[in-house]
Coordinates of C-alpha atoms and ligand atoms in Angstrom, one line a residue:
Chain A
X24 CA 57.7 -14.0 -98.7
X25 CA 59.3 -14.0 -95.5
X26 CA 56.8 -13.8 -92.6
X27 CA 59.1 -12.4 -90.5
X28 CA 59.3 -9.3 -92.3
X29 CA 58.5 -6.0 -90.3
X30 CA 56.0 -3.5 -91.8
X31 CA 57.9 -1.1 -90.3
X32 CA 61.2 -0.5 -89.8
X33 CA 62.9 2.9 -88.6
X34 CA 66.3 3.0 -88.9
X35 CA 68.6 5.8 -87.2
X36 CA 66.1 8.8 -87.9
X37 CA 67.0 11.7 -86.8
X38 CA 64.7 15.1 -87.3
X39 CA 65.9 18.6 -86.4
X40 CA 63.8 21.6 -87.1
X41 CA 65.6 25.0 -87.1
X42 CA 63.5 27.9 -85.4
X43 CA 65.2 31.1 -86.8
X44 CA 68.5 30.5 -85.3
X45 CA 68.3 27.8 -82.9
X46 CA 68.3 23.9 -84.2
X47 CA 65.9 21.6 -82.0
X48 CA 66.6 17.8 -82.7
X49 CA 63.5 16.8 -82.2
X50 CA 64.7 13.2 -83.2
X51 CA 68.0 11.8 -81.7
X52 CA 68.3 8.8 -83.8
X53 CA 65.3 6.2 -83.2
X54 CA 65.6 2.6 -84.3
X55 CA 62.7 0.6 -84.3
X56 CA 61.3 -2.8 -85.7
X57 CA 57.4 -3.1 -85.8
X58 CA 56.1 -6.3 -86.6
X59 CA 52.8 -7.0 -88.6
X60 CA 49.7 -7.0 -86.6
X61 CA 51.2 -5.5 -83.0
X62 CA 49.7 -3.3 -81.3
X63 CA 52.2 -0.7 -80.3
X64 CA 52.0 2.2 -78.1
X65 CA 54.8 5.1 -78.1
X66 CA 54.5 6.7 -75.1
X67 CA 56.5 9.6 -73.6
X68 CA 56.8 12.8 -72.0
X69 CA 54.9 16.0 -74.1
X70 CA 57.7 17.1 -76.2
X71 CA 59.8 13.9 -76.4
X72 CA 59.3 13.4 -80.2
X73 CA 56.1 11.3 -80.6
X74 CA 54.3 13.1 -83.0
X75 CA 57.9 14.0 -85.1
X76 CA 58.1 9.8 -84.7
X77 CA 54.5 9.3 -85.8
X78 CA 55.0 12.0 -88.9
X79 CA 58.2 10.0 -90.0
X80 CA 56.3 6.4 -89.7
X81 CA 53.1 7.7 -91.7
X82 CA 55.1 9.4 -94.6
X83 CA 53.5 12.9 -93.4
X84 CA 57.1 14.2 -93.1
X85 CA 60.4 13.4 -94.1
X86 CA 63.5 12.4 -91.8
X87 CA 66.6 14.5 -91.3
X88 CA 69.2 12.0 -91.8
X89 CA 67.8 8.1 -91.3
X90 CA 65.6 5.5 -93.3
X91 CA 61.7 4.9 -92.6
X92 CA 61.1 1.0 -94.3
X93 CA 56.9 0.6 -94.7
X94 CA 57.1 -3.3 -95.9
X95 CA 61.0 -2.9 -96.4
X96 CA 60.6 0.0 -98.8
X97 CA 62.4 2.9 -98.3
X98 CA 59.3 5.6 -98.3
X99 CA 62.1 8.5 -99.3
X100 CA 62.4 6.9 -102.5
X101 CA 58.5 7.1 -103.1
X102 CA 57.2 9.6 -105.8
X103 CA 53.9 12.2 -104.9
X104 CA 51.7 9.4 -106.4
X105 CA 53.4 6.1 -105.0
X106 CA 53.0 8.4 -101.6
X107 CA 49.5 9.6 -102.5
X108 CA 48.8 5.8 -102.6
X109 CA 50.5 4.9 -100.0
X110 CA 48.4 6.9 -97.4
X111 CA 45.6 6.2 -99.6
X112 CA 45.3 2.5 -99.3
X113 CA 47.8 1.1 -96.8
X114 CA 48.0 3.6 -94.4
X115 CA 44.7 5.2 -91.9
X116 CA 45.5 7.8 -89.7
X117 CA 43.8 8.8 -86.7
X118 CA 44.5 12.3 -84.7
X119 CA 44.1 13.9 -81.6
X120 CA 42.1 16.6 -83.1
X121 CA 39.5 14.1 -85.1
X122 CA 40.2 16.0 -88.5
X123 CA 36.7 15.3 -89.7
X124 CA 36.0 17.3 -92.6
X125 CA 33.5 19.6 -90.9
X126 CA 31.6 20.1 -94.4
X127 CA 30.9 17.1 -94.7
X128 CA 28.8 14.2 -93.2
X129 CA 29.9 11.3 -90.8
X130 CA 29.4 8.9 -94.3
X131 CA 31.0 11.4 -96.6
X132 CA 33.7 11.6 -94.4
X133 CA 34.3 8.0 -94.1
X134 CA 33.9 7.2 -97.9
X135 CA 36.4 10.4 -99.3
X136 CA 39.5 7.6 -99.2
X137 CA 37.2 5.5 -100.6
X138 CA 36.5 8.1 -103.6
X139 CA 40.4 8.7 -103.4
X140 CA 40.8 5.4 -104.4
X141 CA 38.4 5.5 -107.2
X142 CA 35.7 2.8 -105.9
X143 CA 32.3 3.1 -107.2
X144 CA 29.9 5.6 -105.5
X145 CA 27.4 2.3 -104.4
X146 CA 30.3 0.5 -103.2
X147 CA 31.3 3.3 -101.0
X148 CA 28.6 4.0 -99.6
X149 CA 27.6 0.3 -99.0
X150 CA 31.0 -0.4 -96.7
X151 CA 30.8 3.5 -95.4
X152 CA 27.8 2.4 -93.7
X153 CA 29.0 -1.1 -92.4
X154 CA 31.9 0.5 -91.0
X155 CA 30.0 3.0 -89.3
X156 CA 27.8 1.0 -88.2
X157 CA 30.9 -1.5 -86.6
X158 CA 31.9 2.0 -84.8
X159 CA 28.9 2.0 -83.4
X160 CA 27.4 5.1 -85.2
X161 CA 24.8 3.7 -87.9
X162 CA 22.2 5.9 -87.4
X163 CA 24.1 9.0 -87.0
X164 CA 25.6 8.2 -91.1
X165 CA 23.9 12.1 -92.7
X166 CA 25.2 13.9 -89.3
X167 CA 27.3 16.6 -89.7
X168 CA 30.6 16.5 -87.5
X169 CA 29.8 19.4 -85.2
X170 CA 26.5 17.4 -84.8
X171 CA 28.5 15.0 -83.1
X172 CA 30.3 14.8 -79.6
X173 CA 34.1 14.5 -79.2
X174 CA 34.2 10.6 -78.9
X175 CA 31.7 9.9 -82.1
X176 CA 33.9 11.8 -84.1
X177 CA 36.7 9.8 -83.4
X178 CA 34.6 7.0 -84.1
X179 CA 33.8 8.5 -87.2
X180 CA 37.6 9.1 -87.5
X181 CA 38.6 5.5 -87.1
X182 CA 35.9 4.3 -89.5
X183 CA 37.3 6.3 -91.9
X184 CA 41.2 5.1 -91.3
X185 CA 39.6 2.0 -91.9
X186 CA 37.7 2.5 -95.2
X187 CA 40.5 0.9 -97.7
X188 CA 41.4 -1.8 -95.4
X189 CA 44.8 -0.5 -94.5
X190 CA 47.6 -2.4 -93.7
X191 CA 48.7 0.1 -90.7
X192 CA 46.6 2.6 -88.5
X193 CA 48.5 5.3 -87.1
X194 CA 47.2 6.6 -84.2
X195 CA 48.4 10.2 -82.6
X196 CA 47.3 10.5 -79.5
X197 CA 43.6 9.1 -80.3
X198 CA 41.9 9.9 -76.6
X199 CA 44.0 13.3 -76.2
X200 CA 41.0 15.3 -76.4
X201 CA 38.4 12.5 -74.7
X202 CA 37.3 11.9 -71.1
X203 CA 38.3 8.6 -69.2
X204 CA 35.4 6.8 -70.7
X205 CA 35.2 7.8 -74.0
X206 CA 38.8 7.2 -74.2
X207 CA 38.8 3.8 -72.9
X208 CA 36.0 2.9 -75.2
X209 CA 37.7 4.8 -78.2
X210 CA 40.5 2.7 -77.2
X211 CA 38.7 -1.1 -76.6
X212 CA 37.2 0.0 -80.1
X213 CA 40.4 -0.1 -81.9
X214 CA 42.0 -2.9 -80.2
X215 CA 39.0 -4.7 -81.0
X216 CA 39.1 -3.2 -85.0
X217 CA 42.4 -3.8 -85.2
X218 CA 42.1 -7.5 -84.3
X219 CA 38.9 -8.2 -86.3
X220 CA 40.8 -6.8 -89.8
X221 CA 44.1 -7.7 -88.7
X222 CA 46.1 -4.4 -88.7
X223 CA 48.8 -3.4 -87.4
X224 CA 48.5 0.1 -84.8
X225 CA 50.8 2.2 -83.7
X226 CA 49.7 4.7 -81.6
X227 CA 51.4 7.6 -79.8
X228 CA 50.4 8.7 -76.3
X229 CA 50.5 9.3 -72.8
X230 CA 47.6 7.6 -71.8
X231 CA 48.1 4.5 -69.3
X232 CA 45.0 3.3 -70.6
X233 CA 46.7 2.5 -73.9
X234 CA 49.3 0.0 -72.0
X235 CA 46.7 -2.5 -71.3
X236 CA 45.7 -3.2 -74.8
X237 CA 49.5 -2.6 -76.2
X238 CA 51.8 -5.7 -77.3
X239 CA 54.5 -3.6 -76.9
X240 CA 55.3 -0.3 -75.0
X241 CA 57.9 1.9 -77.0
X242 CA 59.1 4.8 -73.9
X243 CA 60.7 7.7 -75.6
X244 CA 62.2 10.1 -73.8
X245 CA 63.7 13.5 -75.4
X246 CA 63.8 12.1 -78.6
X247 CA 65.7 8.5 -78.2
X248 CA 64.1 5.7 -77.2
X249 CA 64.2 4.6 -73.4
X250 CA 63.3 1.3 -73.3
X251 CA 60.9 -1.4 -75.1
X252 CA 58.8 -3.5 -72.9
X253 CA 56.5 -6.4 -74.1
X254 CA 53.1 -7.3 -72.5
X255 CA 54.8 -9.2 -70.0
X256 CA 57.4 -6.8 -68.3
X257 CA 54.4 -3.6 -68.2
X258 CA 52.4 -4.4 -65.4
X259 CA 55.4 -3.9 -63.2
X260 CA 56.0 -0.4 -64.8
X261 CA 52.5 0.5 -64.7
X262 CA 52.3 -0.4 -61.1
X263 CA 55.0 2.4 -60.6
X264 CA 53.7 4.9 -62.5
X265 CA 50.6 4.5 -60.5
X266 CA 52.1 4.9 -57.6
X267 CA 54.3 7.9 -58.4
X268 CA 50.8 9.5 -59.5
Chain B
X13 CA 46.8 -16.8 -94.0
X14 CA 50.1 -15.6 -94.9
X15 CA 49.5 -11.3 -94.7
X16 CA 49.8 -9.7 -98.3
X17 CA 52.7 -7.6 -98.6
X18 CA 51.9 -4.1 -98.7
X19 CA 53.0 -3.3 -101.8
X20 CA 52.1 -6.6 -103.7
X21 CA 48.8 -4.8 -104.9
X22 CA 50.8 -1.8 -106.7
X23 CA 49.5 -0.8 -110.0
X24 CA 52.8 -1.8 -111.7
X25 CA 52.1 0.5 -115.0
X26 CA 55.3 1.8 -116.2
X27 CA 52.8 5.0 -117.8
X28 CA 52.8 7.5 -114.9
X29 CA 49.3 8.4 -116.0
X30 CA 48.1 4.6 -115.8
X31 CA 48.9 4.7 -111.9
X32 CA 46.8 7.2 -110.8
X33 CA 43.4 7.3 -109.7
X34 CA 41.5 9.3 -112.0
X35 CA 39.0 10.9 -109.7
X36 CA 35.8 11.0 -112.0
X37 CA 35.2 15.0 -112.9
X38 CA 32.1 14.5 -111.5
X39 CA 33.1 13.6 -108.1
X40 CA 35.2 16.4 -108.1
X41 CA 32.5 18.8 -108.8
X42 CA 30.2 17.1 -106.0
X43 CA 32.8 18.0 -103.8
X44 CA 33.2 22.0 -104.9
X45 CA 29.5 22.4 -104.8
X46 CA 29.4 21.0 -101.4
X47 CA 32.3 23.1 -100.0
X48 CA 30.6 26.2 -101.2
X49 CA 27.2 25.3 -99.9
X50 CA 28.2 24.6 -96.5
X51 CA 30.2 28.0 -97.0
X52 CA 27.6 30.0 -98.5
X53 CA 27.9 33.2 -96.5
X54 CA 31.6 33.6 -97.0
X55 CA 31.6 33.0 -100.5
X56 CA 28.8 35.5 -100.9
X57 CA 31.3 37.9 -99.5
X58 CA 34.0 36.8 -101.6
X59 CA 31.4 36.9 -105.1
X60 CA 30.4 40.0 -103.9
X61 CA 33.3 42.1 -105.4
X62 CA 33.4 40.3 -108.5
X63 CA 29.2 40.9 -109.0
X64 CA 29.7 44.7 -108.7
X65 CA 32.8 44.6 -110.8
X66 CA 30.2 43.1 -113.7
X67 CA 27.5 44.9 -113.3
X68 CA 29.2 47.7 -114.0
X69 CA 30.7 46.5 -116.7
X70 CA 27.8 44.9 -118.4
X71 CA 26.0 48.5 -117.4
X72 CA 28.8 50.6 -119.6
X73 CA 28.3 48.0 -122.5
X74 CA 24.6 47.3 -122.8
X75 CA 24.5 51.5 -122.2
X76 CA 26.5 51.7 -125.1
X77 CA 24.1 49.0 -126.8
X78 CA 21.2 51.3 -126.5
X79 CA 23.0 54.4 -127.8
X80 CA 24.6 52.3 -130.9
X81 CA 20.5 51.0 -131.3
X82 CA 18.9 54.5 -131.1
X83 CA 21.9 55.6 -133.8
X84 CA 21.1 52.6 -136.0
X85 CA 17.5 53.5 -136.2
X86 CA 18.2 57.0 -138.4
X87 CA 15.8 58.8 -136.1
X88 CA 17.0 62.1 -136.5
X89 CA 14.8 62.6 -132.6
X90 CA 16.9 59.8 -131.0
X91 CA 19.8 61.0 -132.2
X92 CA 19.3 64.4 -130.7
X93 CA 18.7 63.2 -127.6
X94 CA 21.5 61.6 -127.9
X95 CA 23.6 64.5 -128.0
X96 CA 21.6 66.7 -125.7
X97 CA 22.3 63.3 -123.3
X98 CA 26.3 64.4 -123.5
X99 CA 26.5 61.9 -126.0
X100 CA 30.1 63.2 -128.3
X101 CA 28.6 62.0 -131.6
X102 CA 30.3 64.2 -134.9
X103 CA 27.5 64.2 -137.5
X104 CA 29.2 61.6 -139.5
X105 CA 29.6 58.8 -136.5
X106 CA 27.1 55.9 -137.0
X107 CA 28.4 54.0 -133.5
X108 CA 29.2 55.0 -130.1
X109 CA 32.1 53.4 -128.4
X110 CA 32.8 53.4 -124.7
X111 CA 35.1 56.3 -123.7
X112 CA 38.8 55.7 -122.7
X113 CA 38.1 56.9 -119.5
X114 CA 35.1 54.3 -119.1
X115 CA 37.4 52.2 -120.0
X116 CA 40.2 53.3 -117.6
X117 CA 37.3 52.9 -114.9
X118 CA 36.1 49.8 -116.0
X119 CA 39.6 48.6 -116.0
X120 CA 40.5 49.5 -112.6
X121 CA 37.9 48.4 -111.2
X122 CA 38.3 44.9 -112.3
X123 CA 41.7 45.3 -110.9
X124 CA 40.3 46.2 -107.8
X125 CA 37.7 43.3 -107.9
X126 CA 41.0 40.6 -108.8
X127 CA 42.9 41.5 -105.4
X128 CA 39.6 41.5 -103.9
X129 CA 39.4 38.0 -104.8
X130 CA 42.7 36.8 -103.7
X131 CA 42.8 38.5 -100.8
X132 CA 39.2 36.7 -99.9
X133 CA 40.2 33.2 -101.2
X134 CA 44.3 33.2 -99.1
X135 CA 41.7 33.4 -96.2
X136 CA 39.8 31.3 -97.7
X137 CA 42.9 28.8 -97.8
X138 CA 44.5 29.4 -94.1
X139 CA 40.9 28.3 -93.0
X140 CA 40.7 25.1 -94.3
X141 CA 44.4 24.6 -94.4
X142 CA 43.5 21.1 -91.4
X143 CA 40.8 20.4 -94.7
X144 CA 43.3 20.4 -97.1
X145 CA 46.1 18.5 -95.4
X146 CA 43.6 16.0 -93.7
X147 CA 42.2 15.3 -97.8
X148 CA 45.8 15.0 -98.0
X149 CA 46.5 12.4 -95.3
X150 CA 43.6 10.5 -96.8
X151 CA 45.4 10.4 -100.2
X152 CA 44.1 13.6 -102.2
X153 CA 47.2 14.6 -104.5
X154 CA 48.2 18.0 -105.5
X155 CA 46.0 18.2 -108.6
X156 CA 43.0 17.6 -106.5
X157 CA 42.9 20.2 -104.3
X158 CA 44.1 22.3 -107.0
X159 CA 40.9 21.1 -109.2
X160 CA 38.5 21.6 -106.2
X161 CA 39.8 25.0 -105.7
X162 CA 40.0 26.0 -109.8
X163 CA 36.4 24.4 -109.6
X164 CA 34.9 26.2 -106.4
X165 CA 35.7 29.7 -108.0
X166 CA 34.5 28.5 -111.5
X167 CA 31.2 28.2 -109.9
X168 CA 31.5 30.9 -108.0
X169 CA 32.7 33.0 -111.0
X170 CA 30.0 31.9 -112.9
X171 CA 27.0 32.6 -110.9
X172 CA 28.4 35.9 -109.9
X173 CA 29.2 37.1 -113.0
X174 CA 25.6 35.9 -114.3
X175 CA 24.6 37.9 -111.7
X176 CA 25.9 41.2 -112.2
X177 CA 25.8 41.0 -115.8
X178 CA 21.9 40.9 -115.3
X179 CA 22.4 43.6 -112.5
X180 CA 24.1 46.1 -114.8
X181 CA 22.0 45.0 -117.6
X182 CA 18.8 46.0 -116.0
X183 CA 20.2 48.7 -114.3
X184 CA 21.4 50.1 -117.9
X185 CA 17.9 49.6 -119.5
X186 CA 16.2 51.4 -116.7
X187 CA 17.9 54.6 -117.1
X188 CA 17.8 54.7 -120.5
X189 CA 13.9 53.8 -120.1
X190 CA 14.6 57.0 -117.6
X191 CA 16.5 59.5 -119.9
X192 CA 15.4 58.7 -123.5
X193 CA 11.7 57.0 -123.0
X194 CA 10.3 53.4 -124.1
X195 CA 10.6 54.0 -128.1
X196 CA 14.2 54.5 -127.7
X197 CA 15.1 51.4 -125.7
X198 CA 13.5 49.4 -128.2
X199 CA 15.9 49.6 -130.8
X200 CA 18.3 48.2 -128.9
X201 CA 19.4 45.0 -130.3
X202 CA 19.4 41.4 -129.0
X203 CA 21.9 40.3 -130.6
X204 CA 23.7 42.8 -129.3
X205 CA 22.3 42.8 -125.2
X206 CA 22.6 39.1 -125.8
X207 CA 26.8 39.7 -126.7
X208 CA 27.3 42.2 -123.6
X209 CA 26.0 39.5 -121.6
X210 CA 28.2 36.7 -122.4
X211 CA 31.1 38.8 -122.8
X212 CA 30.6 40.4 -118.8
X213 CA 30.1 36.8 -117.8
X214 CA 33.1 35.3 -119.2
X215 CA 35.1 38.2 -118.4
X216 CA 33.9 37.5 -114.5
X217 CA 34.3 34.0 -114.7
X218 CA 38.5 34.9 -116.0
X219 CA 38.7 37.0 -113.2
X220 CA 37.8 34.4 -110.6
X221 CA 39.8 31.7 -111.8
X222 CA 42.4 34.3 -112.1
X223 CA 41.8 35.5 -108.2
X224 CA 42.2 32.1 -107.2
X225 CA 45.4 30.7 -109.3
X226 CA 48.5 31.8 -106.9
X227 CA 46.0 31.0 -103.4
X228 CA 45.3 27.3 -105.2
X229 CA 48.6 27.3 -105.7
X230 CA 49.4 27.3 -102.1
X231 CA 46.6 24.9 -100.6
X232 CA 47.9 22.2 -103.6
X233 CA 51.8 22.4 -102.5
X234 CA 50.7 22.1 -98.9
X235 CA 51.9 19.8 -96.6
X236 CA 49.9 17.6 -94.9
X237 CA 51.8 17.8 -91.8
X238 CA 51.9 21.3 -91.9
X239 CA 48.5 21.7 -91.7
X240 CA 48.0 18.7 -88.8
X241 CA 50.4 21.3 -86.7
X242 CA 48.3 23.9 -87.0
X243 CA 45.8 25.0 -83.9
X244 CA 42.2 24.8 -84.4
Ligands
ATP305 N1 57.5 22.0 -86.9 C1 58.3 22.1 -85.9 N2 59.1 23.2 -85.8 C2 59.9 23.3 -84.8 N3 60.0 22.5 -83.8 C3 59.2 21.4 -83.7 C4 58.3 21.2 -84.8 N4 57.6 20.1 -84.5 C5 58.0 19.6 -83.4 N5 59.0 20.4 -82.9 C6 59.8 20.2 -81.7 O1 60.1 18.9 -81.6 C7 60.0 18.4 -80.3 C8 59.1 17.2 -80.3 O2 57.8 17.5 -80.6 P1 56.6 16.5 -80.8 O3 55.5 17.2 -81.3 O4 57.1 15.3 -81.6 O5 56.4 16.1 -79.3 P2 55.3 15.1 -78.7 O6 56.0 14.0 -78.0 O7 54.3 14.7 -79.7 O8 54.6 16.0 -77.6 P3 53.1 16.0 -77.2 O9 52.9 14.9 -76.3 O10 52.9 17.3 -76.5 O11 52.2 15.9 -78.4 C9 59.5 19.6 -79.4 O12 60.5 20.1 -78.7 C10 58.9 20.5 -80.4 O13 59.1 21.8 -80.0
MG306 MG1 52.2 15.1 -80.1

């Protein structure tokens, strides 16, 4: 097997959604190579096609015209189950809004992919609680989610992307709906995670917070990409954002 | 360590059915009960229709229970009362049988009871429509959430219906208790009460899985981004 290989690859998506009459291109054609274990951020202006991006990547959504490659597999020639399994196993997402099932508990939450992917009810709960308890929440396992703040949920959240040792964590807009320090903990938390079981992230955003952790910046701008800057070149850019702030 | 490639661990089954997870029955039914715990309220709401529906349905039969019981006894007195009661018995009839218009009543009101129901469970649906696509996200396929909504109202369906078939059975042994006195009530037969029962409960059960078929229907073809774009 090639170790080059991407895990992702987007090639010339394009996504326009018509609104009664009008046609927004949400998309403009996005090309993009993500290779296994980066960090990435997308970042960008509200509007500019991250979440559209982020819909395409995870298989939530299909593109208008384009090809989405998840391990050089074209993921519009996936059935409903191969997809099903897809998100299952190789895929965690994490959202702005948390998504914790609110009828269920902080383990129960954290173990459903788990159930999805027919383990045994001891084994779940087993890892259910080591993974909560590597997010920092173990005794807060039989909580109920509106028993729990803003930034424990998306602990809980990212426990649960984690449950079936995904290949790729998809992260939209994680510390959207988090103060500075939550979000900068939510965010040490998964570039620590995604280190420690060797996954690959790719999180929208427009927090600059993000850039510090990121291998690679992805700017999109009204639905193309910008530019791509590694590591390297982002301090510079970060510098001027500050000081346009 | 070279990474695995993502696909490497596919279950490579050419059987469609080998491929999939079967999610243990079980599981799934840990999962309704839940859901309707934590909802308790609203589904008492929803239940509610269908209870009064039964009852009244399991009142017109296990009424008609007594009569055919007092009848069946040969007591000329029963059978009097019977008539005086506005009972239309010609002198040769050894049954009663519910009306056509109790049965034009009975009918409607089940109608009334079904739209009830789907009304109540579409809600049901638009409310947990960031549920549904999040189990989605995580992996759930159609069939699930189509299973956990076909089981939710089974449960529902059945308690209910349990429910109001003891409601109209009671309610129907009390007035009869009222109108024709103890002696009468006890010829009723068990066999009989015993049929009225099961027959309202099943008949309430049918209704809620029927209430709930075309909003299923709708959470199952969901998609999951449709449901992440929705506002809390
Ligand atoms: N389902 C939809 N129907 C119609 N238009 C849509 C839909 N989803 C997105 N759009 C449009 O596509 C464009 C990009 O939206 P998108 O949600 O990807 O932006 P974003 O970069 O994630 O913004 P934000 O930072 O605010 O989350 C917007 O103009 C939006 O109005
Ligand atoms: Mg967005």
């Amino acid at each position: 097997m090639p170790e080059t290989s991407n895990v992702v690859r987007v090639s010339g998506v394009t996504k326009s959604f018509t609104l009664g009459k009008i046609e927004v291109q949400a998309l403009k054609g996005v090309d993009l190579e993500i290779a296994r274990g980066e960090y990435l951020s997308i970042m960008g202006p509200s509007g500019s096609g991250k979440s559209t991006l982020f819909n395409m990547i995870g298989g939530l959504d299909k593109p208008s015209s384009g090809k989405v490659f998840i391990d050089e597999v074209d993921i519009a020639q996936l059935d409903a189950y191969e997809l099903a399994w897809l998100r299952c196993r190789k895929i965690g997402y994490i959202f702005q809004t948390f998504n914790i099932i609110q009828v269920m508990t902080a383990l129960e939450n954290v173990t459903l992919p788990m159930v999805f992917a027919g383990m045994n009810s001891d084994a779940t709960v087993k890892k259910g609680l080591r993974l909560l308890e590597q997010v920092g929440l173990a005794d807060r396992h039989s909580h109920k989610p509106f028993e729990l703040s803003g930034g424990q949920q998306q602990r809980v959240a990212i426990a649960r992307a984690l449950a079936n040792d995904p290949a790729i964590i998809l992260a939209d807009e994680p510390t959207g709906n988090l103060d500075l320090t939550t979000g900068e903990e939510i965010i040490s938390l998964l570039k620590r995670l995604s280190q420690e079981h060797r996954v690959t992230v790719i999180s929208a955003t427009h927090d600059i917070k993000m850039l510090n952790v990121s291998d690679r910046v992805v700017w999109i701008r009204d639905g193309r990409i910008d530019k791509i800057e590694n590591r390297e070149e982002l301090s510079i850019s970060i510098g001027k954002i500050r000081v346009r702030d | 360590m070279a990474q695995e490639r993502i696909f490497s661990d596919y279950p490579q089954k050419t059987a469609r059915g080998n491929r999939l997870v079967v999610l243990p029955f079980g599981t799934s039914l840990e999962i309704a009960f839940k859901s309707i715990k934590v909802r308790f309220f609203r589904v008492l709401i929803t239940t509610l229709s269908l209870v009064l529906a039964v009852s009244f349905l399991s009142f017109v039969d296990v009424s008609n229970d007594i009569a055919n019981g007092m009848l069946a006894s040969g007591d000329p007195d029963l059978r009097q009362s019977l008539v005086r009661a506005g009972y239309d018995l010609g002198p040769q009839d050894v049954n009663v049988a519910s009306t056509p218009k109790q049965r034009w009543i009975i009918i409607l009101s089940l109608l009334v009871c079904v739209v009830g129901i789907v009304n109540a469970q579409l809600m049901a649906v638009t409310e947990r429509f960031r549920e549904i696509g999040t189990m989605k996200c995580l992996g759930a396929l159609d069939r699930f959430v189509l299973r956990l909504f076909l089981l939710e109202a089974g449960m529902q369906g059945m308690v209910g219906a349990a429910c109001g078939a003891i409601a109209g059975t009671l309610f129907a042994l009390a007035g009869a208790l009222a109108r024709f006195g103890a002696e009468a009530v006890q010829q009723v037969g068990l066999t009989d009460l015993a049929v009225s029962f099961a027959w309202a409960t099943a008949t309430g059960v049918v209704l809620s899985l029927l209430g709930v078929l075309y909003p299923a229907w709708v959470a199952a073809r969901m998609q999951p981004v449709e449901a992440m774009r929705v506002e809390q």
